mmCIF file of C-alpha atoms in Angstrom:
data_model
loop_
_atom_site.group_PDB
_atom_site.id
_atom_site.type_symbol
_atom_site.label_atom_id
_atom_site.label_comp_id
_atom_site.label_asym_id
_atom_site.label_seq_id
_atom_site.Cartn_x
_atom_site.Cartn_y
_atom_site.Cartn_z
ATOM 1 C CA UNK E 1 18.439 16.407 75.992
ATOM 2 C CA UNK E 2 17.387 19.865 76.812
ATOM 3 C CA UNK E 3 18.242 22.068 74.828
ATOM 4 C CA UNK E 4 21.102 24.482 75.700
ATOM 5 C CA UNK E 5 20.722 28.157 77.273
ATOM 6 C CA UNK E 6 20.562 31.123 75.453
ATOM 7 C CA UNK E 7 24.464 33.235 75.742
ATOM 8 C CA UNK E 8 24.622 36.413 75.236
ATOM 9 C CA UNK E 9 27.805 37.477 73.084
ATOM 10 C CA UNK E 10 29.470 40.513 74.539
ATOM 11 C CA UNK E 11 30.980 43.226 71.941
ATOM 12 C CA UNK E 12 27.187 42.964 70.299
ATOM 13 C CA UNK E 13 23.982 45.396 70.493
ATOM 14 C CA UNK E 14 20.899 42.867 72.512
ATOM 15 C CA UNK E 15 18.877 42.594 68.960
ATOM 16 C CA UNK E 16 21.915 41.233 67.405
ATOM 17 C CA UNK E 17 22.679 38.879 70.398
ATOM 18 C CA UNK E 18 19.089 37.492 70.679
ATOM 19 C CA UNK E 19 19.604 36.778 66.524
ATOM 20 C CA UNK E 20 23.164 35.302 67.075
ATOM 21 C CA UNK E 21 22.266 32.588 69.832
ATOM 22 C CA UNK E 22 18.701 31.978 68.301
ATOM 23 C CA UNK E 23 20.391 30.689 64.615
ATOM 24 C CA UNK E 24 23.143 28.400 66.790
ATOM 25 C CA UNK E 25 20.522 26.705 67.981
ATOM 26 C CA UNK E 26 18.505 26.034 65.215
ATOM 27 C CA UNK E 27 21.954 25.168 63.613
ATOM 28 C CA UNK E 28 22.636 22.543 66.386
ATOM 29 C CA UNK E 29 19.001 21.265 66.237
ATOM 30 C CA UNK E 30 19.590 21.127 62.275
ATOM 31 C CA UNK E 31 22.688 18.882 62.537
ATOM 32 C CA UNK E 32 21.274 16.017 65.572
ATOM 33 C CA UNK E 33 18.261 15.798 62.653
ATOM 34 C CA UNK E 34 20.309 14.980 59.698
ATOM 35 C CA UNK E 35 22.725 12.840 61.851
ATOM 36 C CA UNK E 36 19.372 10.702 63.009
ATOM 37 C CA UNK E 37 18.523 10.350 59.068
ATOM 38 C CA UNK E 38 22.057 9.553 58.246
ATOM 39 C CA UNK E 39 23.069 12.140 55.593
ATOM 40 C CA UNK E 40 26.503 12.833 57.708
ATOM 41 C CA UNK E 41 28.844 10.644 59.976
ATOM 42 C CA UNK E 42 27.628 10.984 63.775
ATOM 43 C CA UNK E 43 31.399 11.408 65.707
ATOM 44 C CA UNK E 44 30.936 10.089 69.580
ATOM 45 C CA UNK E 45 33.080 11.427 71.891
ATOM 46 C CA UNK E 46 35.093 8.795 73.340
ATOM 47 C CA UNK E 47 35.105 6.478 70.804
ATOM 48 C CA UNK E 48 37.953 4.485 69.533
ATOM 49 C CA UNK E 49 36.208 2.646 67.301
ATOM 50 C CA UNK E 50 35.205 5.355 65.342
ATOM 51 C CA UNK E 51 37.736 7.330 62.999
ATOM 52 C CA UNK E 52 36.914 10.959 63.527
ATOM 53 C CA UNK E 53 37.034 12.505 60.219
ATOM 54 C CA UNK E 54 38.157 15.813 59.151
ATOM 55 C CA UNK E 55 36.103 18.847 59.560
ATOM 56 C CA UNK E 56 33.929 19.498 56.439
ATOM 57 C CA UNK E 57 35.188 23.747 57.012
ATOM 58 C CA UNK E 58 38.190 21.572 54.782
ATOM 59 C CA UNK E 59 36.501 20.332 51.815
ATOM 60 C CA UNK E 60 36.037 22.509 48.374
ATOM 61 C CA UNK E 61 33.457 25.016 48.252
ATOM 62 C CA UNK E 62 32.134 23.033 45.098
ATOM 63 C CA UNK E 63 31.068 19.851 47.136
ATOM 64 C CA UNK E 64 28.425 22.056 48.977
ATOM 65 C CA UNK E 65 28.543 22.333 53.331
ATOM 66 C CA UNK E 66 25.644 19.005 53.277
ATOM 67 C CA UNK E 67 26.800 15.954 51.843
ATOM 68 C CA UNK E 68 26.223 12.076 52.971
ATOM 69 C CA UNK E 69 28.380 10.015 54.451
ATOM 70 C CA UNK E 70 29.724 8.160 51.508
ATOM 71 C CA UNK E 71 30.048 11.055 49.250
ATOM 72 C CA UNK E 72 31.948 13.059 52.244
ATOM 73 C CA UNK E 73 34.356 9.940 52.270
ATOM 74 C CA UNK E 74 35.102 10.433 48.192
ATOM 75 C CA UNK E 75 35.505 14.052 48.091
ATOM 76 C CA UNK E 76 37.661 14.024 51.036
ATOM 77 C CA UNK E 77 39.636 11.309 49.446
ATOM 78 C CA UNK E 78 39.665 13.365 45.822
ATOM 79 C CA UNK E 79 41.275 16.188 47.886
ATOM 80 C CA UNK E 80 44.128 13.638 49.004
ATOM 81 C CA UNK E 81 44.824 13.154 46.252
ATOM 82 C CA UNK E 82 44.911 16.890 45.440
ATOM 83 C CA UNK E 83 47.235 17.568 48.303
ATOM 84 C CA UNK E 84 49.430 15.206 47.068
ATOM 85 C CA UNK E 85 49.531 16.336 43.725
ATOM 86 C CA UNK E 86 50.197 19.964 43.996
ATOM 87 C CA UNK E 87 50.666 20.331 47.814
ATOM 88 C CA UNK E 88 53.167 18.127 49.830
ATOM 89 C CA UNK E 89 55.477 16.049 46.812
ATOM 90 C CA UNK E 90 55.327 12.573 47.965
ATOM 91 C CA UNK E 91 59.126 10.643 47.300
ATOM 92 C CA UNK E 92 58.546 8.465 43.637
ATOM 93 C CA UNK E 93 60.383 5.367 44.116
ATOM 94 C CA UNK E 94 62.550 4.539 40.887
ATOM 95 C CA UNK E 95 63.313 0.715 39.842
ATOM 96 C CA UNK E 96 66.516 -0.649 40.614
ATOM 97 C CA UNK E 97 67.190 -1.414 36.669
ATOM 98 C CA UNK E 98 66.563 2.477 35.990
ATOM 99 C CA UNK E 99 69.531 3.251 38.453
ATOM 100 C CA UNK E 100 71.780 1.169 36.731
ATOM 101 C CA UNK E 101 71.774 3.091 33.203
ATOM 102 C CA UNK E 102 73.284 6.342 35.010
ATOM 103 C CA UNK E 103 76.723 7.685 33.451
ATOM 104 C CA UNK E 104 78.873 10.252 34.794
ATOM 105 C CA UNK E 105 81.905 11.106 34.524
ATOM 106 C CA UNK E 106 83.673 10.178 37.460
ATOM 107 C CA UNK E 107 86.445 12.792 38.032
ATOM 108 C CA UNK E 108 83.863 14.858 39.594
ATOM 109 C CA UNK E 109 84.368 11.980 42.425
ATOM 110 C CA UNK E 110 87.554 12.886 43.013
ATOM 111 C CA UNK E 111 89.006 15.525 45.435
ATOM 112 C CA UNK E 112 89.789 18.676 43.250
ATOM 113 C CA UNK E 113 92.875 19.430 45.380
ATOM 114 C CA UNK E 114 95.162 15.698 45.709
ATOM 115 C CA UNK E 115 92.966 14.697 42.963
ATOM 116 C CA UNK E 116 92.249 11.079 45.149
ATOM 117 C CA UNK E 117 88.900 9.598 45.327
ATOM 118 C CA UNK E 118 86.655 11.466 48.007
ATOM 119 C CA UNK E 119 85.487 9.340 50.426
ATOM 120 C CA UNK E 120 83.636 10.176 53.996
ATOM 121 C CA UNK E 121 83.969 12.323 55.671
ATOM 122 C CA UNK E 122 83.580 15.090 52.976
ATOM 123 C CA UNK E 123 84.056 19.209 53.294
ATOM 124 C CA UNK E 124 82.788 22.019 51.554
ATOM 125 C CA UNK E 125 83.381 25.682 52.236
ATOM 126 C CA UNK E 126 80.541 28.368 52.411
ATOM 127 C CA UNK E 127 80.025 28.584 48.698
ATOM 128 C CA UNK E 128 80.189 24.788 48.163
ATOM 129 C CA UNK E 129 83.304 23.592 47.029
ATOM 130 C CA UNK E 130 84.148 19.987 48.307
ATOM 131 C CA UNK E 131 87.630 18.968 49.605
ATOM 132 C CA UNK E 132 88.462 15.581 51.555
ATOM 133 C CA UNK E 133 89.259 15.489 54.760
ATOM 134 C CA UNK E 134 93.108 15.324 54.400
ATOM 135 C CA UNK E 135 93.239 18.861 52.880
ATOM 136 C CA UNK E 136 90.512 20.251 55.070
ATOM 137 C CA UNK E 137 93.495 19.311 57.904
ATOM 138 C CA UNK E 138 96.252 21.116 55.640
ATOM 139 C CA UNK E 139 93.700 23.641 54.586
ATOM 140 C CA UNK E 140 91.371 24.607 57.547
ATOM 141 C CA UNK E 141 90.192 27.871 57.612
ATOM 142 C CA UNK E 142 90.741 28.929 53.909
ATOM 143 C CA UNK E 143 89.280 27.607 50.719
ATOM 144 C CA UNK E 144 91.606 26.464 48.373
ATOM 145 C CA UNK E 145 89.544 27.790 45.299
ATOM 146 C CA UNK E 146 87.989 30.659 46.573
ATOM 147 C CA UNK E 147 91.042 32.190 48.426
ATOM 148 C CA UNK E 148 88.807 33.496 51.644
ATOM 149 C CA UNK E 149 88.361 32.647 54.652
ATOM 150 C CA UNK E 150 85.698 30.243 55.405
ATOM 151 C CA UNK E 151 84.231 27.947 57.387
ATOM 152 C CA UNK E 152 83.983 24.283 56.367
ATOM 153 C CA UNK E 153 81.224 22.117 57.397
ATOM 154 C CA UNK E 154 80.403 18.263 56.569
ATOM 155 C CA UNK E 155 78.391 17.896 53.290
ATOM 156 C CA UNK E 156 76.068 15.145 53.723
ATOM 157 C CA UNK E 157 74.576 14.983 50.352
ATOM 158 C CA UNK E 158 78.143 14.559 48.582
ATOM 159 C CA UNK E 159 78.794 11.756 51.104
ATOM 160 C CA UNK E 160 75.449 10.181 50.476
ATOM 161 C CA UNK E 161 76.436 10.115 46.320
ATOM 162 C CA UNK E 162 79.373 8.468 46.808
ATOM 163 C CA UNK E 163 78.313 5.944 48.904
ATOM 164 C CA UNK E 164 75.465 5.133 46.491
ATOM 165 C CA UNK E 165 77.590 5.060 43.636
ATOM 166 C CA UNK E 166 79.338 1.457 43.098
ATOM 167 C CA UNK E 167 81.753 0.394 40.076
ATOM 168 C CA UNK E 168 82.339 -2.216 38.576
ATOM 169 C CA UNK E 169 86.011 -4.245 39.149
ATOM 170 C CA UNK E 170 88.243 -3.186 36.568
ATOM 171 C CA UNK E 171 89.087 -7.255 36.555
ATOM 172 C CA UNK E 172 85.819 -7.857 35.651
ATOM 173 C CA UNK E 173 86.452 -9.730 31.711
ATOM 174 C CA UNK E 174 88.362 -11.809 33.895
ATOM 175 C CA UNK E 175 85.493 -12.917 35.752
ATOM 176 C CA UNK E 176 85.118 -10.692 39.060
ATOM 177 C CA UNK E 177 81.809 -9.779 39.929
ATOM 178 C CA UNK E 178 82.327 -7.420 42.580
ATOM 179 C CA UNK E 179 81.233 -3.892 42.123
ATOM 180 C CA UNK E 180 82.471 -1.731 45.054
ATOM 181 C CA UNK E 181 82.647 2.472 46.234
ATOM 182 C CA UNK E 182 84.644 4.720 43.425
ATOM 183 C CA UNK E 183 87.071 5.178 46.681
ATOM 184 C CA UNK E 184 87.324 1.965 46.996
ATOM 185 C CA UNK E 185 88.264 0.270 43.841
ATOM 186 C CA UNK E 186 91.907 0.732 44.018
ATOM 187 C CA UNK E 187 91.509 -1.175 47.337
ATOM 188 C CA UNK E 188 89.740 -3.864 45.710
ATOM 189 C CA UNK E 189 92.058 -4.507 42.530
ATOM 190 C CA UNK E 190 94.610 -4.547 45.066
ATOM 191 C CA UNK E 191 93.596 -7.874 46.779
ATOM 192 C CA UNK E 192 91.128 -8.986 44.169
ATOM 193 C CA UNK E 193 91.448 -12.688 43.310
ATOM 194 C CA UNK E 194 90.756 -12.617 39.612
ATOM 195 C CA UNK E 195 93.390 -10.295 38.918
ATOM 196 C CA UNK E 196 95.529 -11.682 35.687
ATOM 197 C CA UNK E 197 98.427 -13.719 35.638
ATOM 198 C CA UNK E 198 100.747 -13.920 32.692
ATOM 199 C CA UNK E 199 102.199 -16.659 30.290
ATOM 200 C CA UNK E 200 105.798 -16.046 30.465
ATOM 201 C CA UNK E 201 106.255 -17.910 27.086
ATOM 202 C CA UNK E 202 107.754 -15.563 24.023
ATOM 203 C CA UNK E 203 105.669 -14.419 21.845
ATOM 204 C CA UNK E 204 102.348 -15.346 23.780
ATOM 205 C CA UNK E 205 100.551 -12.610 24.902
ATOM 206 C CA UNK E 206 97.833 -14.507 27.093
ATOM 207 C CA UNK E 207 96.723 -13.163 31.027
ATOM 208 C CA UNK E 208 94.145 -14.659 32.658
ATOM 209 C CA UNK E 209 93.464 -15.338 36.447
ATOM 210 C CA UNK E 210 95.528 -18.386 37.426
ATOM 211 C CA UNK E 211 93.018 -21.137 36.730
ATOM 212 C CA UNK E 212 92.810 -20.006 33.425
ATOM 213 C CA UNK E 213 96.547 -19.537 33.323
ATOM 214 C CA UNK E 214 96.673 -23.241 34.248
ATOM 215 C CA UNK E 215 94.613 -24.596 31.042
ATOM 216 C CA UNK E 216 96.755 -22.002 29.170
ATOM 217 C CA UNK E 217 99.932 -23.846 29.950
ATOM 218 C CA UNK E 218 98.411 -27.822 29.853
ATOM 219 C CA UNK E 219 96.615 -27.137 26.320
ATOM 220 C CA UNK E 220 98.060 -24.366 24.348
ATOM 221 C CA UNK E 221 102.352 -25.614 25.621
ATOM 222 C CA UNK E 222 101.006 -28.994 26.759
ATOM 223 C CA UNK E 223 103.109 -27.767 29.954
ATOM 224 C CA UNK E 224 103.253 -31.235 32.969
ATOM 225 C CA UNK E 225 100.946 -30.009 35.499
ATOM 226 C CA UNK E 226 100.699 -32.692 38.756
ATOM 227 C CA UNK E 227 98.883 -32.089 41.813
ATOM 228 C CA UNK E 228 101.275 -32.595 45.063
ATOM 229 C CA UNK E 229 100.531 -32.077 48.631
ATOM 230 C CA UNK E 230 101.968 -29.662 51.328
ATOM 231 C CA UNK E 231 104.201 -30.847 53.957
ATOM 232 C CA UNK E 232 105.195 -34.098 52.452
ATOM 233 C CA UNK E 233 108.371 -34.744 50.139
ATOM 234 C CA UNK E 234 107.985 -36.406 46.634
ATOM 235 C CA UNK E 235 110.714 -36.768 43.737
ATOM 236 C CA UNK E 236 109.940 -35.861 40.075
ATOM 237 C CA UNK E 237 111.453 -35.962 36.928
ATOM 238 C CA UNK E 238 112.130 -32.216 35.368
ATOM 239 C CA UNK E 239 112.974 -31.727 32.327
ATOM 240 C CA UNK E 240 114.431 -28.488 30.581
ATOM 241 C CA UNK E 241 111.526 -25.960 30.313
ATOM 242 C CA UNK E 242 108.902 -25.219 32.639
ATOM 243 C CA UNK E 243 106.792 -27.526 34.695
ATOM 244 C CA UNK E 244 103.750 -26.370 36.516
ATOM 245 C CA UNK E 245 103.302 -27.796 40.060
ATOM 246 C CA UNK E 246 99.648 -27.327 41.314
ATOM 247 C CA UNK E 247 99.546 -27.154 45.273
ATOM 248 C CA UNK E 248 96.087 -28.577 47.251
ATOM 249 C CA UNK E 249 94.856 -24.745 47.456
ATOM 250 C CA UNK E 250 95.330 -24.725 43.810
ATOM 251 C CA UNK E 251 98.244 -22.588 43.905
ATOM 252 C CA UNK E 252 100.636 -22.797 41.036
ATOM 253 C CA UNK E 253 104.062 -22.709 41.134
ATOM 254 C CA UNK E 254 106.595 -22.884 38.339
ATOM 255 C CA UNK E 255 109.131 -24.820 38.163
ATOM 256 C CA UNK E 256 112.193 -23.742 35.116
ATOM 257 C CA UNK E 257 115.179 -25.593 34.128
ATOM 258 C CA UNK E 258 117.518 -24.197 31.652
ATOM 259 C CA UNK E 259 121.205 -26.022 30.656
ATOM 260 C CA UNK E 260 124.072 -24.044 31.446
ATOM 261 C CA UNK E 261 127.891 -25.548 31.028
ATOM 262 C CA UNK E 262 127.787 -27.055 34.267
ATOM 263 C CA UNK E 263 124.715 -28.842 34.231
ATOM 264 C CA UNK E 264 120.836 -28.043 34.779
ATOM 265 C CA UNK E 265 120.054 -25.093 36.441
ATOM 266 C CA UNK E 266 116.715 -25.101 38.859
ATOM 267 C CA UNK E 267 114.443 -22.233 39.828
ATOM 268 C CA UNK E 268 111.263 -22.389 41.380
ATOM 269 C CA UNK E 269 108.594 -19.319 41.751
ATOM 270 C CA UNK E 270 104.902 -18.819 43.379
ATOM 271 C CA UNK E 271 102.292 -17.513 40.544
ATOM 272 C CA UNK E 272 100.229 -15.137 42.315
ATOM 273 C CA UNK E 273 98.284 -12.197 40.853
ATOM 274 C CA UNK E 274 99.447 -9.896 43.552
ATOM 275 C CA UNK E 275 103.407 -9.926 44.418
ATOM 276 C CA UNK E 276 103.495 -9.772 48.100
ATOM 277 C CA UNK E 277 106.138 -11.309 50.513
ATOM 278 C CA UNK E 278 106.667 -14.800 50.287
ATOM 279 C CA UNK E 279 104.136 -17.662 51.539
ATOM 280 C CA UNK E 280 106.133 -20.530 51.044
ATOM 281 C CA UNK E 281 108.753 -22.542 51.524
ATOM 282 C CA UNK E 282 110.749 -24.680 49.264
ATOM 283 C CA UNK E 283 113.249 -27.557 49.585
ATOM 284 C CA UNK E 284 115.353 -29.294 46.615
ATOM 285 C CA UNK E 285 117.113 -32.654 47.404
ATOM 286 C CA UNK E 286 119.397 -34.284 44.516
ATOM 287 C CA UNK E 287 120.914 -37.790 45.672
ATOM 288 C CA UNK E 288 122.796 -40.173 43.154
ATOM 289 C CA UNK E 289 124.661 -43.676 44.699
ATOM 290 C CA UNK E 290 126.652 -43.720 41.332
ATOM 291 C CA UNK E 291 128.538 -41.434 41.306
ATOM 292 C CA UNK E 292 127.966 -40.749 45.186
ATOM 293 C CA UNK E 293 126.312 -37.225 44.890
ATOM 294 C CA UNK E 294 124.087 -35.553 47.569
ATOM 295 C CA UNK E 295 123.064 -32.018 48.507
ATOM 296 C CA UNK E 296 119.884 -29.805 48.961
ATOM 297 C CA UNK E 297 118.604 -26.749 49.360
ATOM 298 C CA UNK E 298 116.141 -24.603 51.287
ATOM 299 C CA UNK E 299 114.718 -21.025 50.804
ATOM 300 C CA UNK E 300 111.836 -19.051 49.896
ATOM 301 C CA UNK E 301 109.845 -18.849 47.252
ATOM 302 C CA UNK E 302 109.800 -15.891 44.961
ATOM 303 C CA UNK E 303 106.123 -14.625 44.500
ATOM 304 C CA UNK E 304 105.877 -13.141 40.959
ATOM 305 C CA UNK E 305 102.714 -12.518 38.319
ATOM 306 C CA UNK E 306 104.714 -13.298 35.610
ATOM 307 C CA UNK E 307 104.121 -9.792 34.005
ATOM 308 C CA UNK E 308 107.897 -9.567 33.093
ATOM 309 C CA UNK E 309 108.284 -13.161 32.183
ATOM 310 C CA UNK E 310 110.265 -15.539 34.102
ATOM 311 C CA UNK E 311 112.011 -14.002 37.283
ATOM 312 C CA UNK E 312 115.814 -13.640 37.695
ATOM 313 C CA UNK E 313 116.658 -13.277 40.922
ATOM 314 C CA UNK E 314 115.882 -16.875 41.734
ATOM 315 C CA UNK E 315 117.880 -18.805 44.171
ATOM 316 C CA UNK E 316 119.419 -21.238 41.338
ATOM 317 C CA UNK E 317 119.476 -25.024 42.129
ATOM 318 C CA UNK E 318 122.377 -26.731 40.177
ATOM 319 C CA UNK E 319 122.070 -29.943 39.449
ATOM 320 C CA UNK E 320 125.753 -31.436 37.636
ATOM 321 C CA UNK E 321 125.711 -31.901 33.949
ATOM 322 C CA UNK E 322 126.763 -35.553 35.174
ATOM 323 C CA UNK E 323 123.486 -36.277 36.735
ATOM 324 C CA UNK E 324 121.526 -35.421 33.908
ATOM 325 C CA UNK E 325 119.547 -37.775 32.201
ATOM 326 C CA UNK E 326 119.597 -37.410 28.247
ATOM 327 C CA UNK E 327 120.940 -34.176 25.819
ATOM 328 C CA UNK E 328 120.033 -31.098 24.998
ATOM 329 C CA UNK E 329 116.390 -30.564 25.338
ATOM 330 C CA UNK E 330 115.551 -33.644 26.501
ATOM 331 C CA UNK E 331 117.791 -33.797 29.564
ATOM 332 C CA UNK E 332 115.908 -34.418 32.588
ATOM 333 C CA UNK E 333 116.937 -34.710 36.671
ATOM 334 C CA UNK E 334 114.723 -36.345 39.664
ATOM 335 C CA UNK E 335 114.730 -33.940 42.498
ATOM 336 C CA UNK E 336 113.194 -34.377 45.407
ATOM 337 C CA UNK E 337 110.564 -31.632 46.696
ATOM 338 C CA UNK E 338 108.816 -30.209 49.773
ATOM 339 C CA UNK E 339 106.688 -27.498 49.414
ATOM 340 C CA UNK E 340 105.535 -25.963 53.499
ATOM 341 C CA UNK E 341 102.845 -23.171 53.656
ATOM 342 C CA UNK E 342 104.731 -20.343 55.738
#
C-alpha cells in the first residue's frame, strides 16, 4: 500500500503543516507495525466476525496509550466494572424470602379521604397527596388536603406498591392459603371457602370451616351424621336434638327437633360460611296407616353460619305428639326427605 499524500491543514503557517502531516504518517506507519507483531487487535473493516472494540482514547491514563491485546481486553473490562460501580447503578435483584419479612403499617394503603383500600387507578395532586379514583370524581380540580387548586395526574409508583403488596387471608388458622391485594381482601373473605362455621350447642364455643364443624358435631356431641343423595327421597328416624345430614357436595345441613305440646316440631337449615339466598330445596313427608295420618311439606332452605345459634325463622314441620315414637328425649319420628339443588 502506498503510502498516503501529504495534506496540508489550513488555519496553519507551511513549517507547521509540513510537521503536522509528516508525524501522522509516521503515526500510521507506527500502528500497521505493531498490528503485524501483534501488540494490539487489528479491526477489518467489514468484518462481522470480528467484535470491534472500544477506542483506547477510553481507557485510564494509568494503563499507558500501547498495550497488547490481552491486557487491552482486562483493563477495558476493569473499567466495566468501574462504570458500573460508580457510573450507571445496575438494578440488585433481592431474594424472594427477603421480600417476605417487610412490615408496614397498612393504613397508609388506604385512601386518606373514604378511608377504603386504594386500588388502581390511583391520584395524586401536584404536591403528592394520593386519593382514589372515586374522590378524584367528587373532588376534581381541588385537593382535599391542600385546599388549592390542582391538577391530578395518575401515580404509577403508588399503583405499582399496591399491586406488589399481597396479604394474607384473615381465615388463614382455619386453613386458607390464599394471600391476595390489601384492596382485595374484603373481597376474598367474602366468598372464601374456609371461612368458620359455628357449633350452635350452649356453652361450646368451637368455629371451624364446615368439615371441621362436621368432626366437631360426630366426636365432641356424637351428633348422627349420614350421607344422602340429591334428588332422591329417603325416610329417617329423628330424634329430639340435632341431626347432621351430609349432602354428596359435602354440604351440611341441620336438621332440629324440639317437643312442644302438640308433638315434635321439625326445622331444617343449610350450614354455609357465607349466608346468601337459598340453594336448596327441601321436602318433609310424614305418613302413618294407624292412625291414617299423611301430609308434607315443601320450601326453602334457610342458609345460616350458625353464628347466632340455631335459626328461628324456620318454616316449622309438626309432626303430632301421636306419631311420636318414645318420651321425652328419646321420642323419635320417620320422615321422609328430598333434598333438590336449586
Amino acid at each position: 500500500m502506498s503510502p498516503a499524500p501529504f495534506r496540508l491543514c489550513p488555519g496553519l503557517p507551511f513549517s507547521s503543516r509540513l510537521c503536522f502531516n509528516f508525524r501522522n504518517l509516521q503515526s500510521r506507519e507506527s500502528r500497521r507495525e505493531r498490528e503485524r507483531d501483534g501488540s494490539i487487535p487489528v479491526v477489518r473493516r467489514g468484518s462481522s466476525s470480528i467484535r470491534r472494540l472500544p477506542p483506547r482514547a477510553a481507557l485510564p491514563c494509568s494503563q499507558g496509550p500501547l498495550l497488547p491485546a490481552r491486557r487491552w481486553k482486562e483493563a477495558m473490562g476493569a473499567q466495566k466494572e468501574e462504570e458500573g460501580q460508580y457510573g450507571v447503578v445496575k438494578r440488585r435483584k433481592v431474594p424472594a424470602a427477603a421480600a417476605a419479612d417487610v412490615t408496614m403499617d397498612l393504613d397508609v394503603l388506604d385512601c386518606p379521604v373514604c378511608f377504603h383500600p386504594l386500588c388502581p387507578p390511583v391520584f395524586q395532586c401536584t404536591v403528592g397527596h394520593t386519593i382514589c379514583s372515586s374522590c378524584h370524581d367528587k373532588l376534581p380540580d381541588k385537593c382535599y388536603f391542600c385546599s388549592l387548586p390542582t391538577v391530578y395526574n395518575r401515580c404509577l409508583m403508588v399503583e405499582h406498591v399496591i399491586e406488589s403488596i399481597k396479604v394474607a387471608c384473615s381465615n388463614a388458622n382455619h386453613g386458607c392459603i390464599a394471600r391476595t391485594t390489601y384492596y382485595q381482601k374484603e373481597e376474598h373473605a367474602q366468598g372464601c371457602p374456609h371461612a368458620p362455621c359455628f357449633c350452635p350447642e350452649a356453652g361450646c364455643s368451637f368455629s371451624g370451616p364446615t368439615m371441621m364443624l362436621l368432626d366437631h358435631f360426630s366426636s365432641k356431641h356424637k351428633w348422627h351424621s349420614p350421607k344422602v343423595a340429591y334428588n332422591k327421597a329417603f325416610r329417617i328416624r329423628i330424634q329430639v336434638g340435632s341431626t347432621v345430614l351430609v349432602g354428596e357436595d359435602g354440604c351440611l345441613f341441620l336438621v332440629n327437633m324440639i317437643l312442644d305440646p302438640l308433638g315434635g316440631v321439625i326445622s331444617v337449615s343449610c350450614i354455609q360460611p357465607h349466608i346468601t339466598g337459598s340453594k336448596f330445596k327441601c321436602r318433609l313427608t310424614l305418613s302413618c296407616t294407624e292412625p291414617i295420618f299423611s301430609q308434607a311439606m315443601e320450601f326453602l332452605t334457610r342458609s345460616t353460619n350458625l353464628y347466632d345459634g340455631l335459626p328461628e325463622d324456620c318454616i316449622p314441620f309438626l309432626v303430632p305428639k301421636v306419631l311420636l315414637r318414645g318420651d321425652g328425649t328419646s321420642a323419635t319420628a320417620m320422615v321422609g326427605v328430598l333434598l333438590t339443588p336449586q
